[in-house]
Short mmCIF file of C-alpha atoms in Angstrom, two decimals:
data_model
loop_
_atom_site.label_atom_id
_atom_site.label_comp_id
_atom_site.label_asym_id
_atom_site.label_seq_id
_atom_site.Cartn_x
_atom_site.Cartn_y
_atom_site.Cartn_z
CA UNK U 1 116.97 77.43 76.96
CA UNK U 2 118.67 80.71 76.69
CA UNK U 3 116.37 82.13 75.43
CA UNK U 4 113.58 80.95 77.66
CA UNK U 5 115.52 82.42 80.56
CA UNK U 6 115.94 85.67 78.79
CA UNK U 7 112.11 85.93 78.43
CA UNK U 8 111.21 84.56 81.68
CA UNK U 9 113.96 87.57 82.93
CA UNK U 10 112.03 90.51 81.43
CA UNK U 11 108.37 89.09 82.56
CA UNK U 12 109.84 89.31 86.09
CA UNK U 13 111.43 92.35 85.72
CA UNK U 14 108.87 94.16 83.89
CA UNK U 15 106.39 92.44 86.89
CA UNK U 16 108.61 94.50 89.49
CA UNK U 17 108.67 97.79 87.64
CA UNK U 18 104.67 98.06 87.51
CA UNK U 19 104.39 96.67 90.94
CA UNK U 20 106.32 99.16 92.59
CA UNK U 21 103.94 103.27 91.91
CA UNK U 22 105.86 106.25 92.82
CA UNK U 23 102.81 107.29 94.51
CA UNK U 24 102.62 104.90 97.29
CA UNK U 25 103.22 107.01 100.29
CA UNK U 26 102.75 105.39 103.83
CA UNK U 27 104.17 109.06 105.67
CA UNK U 28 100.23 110.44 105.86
CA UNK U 29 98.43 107.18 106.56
CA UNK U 30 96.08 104.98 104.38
CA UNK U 31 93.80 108.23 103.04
CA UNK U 32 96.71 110.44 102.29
CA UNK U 33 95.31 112.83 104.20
CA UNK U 34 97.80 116.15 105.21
CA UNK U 35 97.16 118.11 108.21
CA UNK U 36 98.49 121.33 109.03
CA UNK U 37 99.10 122.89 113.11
CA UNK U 38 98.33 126.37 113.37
CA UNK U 39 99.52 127.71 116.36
CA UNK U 40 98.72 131.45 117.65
CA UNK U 41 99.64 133.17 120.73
CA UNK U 42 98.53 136.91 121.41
CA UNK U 43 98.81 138.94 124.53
CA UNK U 44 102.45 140.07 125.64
CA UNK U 45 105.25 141.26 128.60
CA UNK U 46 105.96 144.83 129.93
CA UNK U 47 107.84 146.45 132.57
CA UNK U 48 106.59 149.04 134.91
CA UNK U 49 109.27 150.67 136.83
CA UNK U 50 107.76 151.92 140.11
CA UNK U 51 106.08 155.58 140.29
CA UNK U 52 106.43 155.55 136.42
CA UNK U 53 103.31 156.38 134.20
CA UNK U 54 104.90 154.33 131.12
CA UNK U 55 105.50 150.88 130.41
CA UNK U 56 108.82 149.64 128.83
CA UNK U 57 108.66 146.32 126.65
CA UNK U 58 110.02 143.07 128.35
CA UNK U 59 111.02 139.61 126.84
CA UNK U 60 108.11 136.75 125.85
CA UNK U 61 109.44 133.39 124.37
CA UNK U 62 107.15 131.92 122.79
CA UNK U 63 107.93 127.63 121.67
CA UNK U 64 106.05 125.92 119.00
CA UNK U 65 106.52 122.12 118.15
CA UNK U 66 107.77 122.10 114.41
CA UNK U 67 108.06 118.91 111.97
CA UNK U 68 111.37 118.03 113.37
CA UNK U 69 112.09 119.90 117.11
CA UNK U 70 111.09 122.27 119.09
CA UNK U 71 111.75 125.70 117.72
CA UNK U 72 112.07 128.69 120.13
CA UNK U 73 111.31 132.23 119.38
CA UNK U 74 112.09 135.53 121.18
CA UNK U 75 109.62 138.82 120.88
CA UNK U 76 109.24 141.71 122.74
CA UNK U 77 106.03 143.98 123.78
CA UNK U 78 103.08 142.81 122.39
CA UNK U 79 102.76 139.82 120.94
CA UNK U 80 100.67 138.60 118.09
CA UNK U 81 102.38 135.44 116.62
CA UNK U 82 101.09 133.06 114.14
CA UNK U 83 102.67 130.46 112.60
CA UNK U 84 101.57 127.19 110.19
CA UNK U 85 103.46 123.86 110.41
CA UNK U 86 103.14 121.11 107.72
CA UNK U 87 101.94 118.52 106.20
CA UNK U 88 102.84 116.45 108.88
CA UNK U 89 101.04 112.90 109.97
CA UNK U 90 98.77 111.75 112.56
CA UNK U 91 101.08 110.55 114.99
CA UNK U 92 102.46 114.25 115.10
CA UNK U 93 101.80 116.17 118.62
CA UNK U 94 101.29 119.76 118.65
CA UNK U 95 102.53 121.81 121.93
CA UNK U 96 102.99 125.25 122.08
CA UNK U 97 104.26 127.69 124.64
CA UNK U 98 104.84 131.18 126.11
CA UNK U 99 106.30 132.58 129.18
CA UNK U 100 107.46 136.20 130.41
CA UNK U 101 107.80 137.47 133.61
CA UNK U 102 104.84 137.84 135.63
CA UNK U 103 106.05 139.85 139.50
CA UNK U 104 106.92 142.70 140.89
CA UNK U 105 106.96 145.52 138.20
CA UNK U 106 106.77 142.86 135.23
CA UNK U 107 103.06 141.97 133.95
CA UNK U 108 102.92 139.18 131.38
CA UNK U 109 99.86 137.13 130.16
CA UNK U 110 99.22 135.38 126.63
CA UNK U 111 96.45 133.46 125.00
CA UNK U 112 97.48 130.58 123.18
CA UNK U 113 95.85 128.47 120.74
CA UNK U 114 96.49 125.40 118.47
CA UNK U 115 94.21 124.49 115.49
CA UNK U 116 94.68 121.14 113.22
CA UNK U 117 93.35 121.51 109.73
CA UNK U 118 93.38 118.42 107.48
CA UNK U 119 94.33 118.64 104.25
CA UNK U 120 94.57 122.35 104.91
CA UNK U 121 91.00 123.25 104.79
CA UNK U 122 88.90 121.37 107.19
CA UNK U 123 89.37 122.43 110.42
CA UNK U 124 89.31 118.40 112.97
CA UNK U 125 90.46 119.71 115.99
CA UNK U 126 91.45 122.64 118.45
CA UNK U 127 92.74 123.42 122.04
CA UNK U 128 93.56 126.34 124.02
CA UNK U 129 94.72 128.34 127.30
CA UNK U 130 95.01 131.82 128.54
CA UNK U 131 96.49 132.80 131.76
CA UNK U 132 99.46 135.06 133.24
CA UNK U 133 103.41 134.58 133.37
CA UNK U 134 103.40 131.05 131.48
CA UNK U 135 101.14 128.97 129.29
CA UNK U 136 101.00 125.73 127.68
CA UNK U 137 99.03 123.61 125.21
CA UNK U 138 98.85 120.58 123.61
CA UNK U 139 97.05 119.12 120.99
CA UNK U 140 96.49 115.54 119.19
CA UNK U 141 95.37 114.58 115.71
CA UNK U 142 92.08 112.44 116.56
CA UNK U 143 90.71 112.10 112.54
#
């Protein structure tokens, strides 16, 4: 009897252990698929004092949905960010952002756009927006 349950311990146990793959991975869906945000904003913020012939740098921020938060960044002049987040999955929802002041002697416009690239390569999906003083886009993984 002992040793029955002895043997009938290590079929079961051995049972689990091959059962259970180190490369199961439910984080990127059924396909495993990664995909990748690329977000880019160009453009950029100056100051022109009045009667002056030369324009001084001024403050864009420029906000970019990461894996875990929203991450803020500061630059000055012009602006040509870039910036790749990933793997992430397909419940993940790309935003992006950029703002400067945009009256009186300040003059402040961006172009902002957001690419998704599964598994890195093949580009699924895009959005983007141009304007002056403040932009915004968004865009969803629909793979």
């Amino acid at each position: 009897m002992k040793k029955f349950l002895i043997l009938m311990f290590v079929f079961v146990s051995n049972l689990l252990f091959f059962s259970a793959c180190s490369s199961d991975n439910d984080e990127y869906g059924d396909n495993n698929a990664r995909y990748y945000i690329k977000y880019t904003v160009t453009g950029g913020s100056w100051f022109r004092p009045p009667f002056a012939h030369t324009s001084n740098p001024a403050p864009t921020t420029i906000e970019f949905h990461d894996k875990n938060s929203i991450v803020s960044e500061s630059l000055s002049g012009s602006v040509k960010f870039s910036k790749v987040v990933g793997p992430v999955n397909k419940k993940f929802k790309a935003s992006l952002s950029a703002s400067g002041a945009n009256n009186g002697g300040y003059s402040a416009s961006y172009e902002g756009t957001i690419e998704i690239l599964k598994d890195g390569e093949k580009l699924i999906g895009s959005s983007s927006n141009a304007g002056r003083g403040y932009i915004e886009v968004t865009c969803d993984i629909n793979d």
